[in-house]
């Protein structure tokens, strides 16, 4: 099975798994837009060419947010992809704040592939928090999210200079935009 075929298979698999789910922004965009965007960011901005990493980007929220088991991913996409997705899966039985703290704590210890996906994930989510935030989020909460994202990314420096530079520019623009909206 070639890489291109597996990439398409992952897009189709994730689209089916995320059926009916929407992003939290007021445009209620289909959820699948986000994992696809993460993969595009890795390819376009990060110049990532490793198919397993791009496939893991597309699948990164399936175990956490849909009825998908690790076995299913292992069988269809192999051990490496499955390993990345598991590294990127929060333990939903834990309280939300603890999950946030654990992401900061665990980020430096992730594999390089998982770090790349997490960098793309933070870029995608902070772009949304800036331009299309979840319904009902105050300015303070949006700024808190950006600050938390910076802490997670701080533990993954030295992974991909293109992504990290893009992230830094995004943060500067986000703060600028949010400080203007405060005025
Ligand atoms: P989350 O941090 O879980 O919500 C953000 C997550 O939702 C993102 O990481 C992203 O995850 C997903 N998402 C879906 N749609 C969007 C979108 N449009 N923009 C950005 N992200 C999106 O929020 P919680 O509700 O879980 O709250 C977490 C923390 O916030 C808690 O620790 C709590 O203490 C704190 N909090 C702060 C408040 C305040 O006013 N300051 C109020 C309430 C809570 P994915 O990549 O998985 O899709
Ligand atoms: Zn995500």
Coordinates of N, CA and C and ligand atoms in Angstrom, one line a residue, residues 23 31 34 38 60-61 121 125, ligand 2:
X23 N -16.8 21.9 15.0 CA -15.9 22.7 15.8 C -16.8 23.6 16.7
X31 N -16.0 19.0 12.0 CA -14.9 18.8 12.8 C -13.6 18.4 12.0
X34 N -10.5 20.5 11.0 CA -9.4 20.7 11.8 C -8.2 19.7 11.6
X38 N -4.5 20.5 10.2 CA -3.2 20.2 10.9 C -2.3 19.6 9.9
X60 N -5.3 12.4 14.5 CA -4.9 12.7 15.9 C -6.0 12.8 16.9
X61 N -7.2 13.2 16.5 CA -8.3 13.3 17.5 C -9.3 12.2 17.4
X121 N -1.2 21.1 15.7 CA -2.5 21.2 16.4 C -2.6 22.5 17.2
X125 N -5.4 25.4 16.4 CA -6.4 25.8 17.5 C -6.2 27.2 17.9
Ligands
LIG2 ZN1 -6.7 18.7 17.5

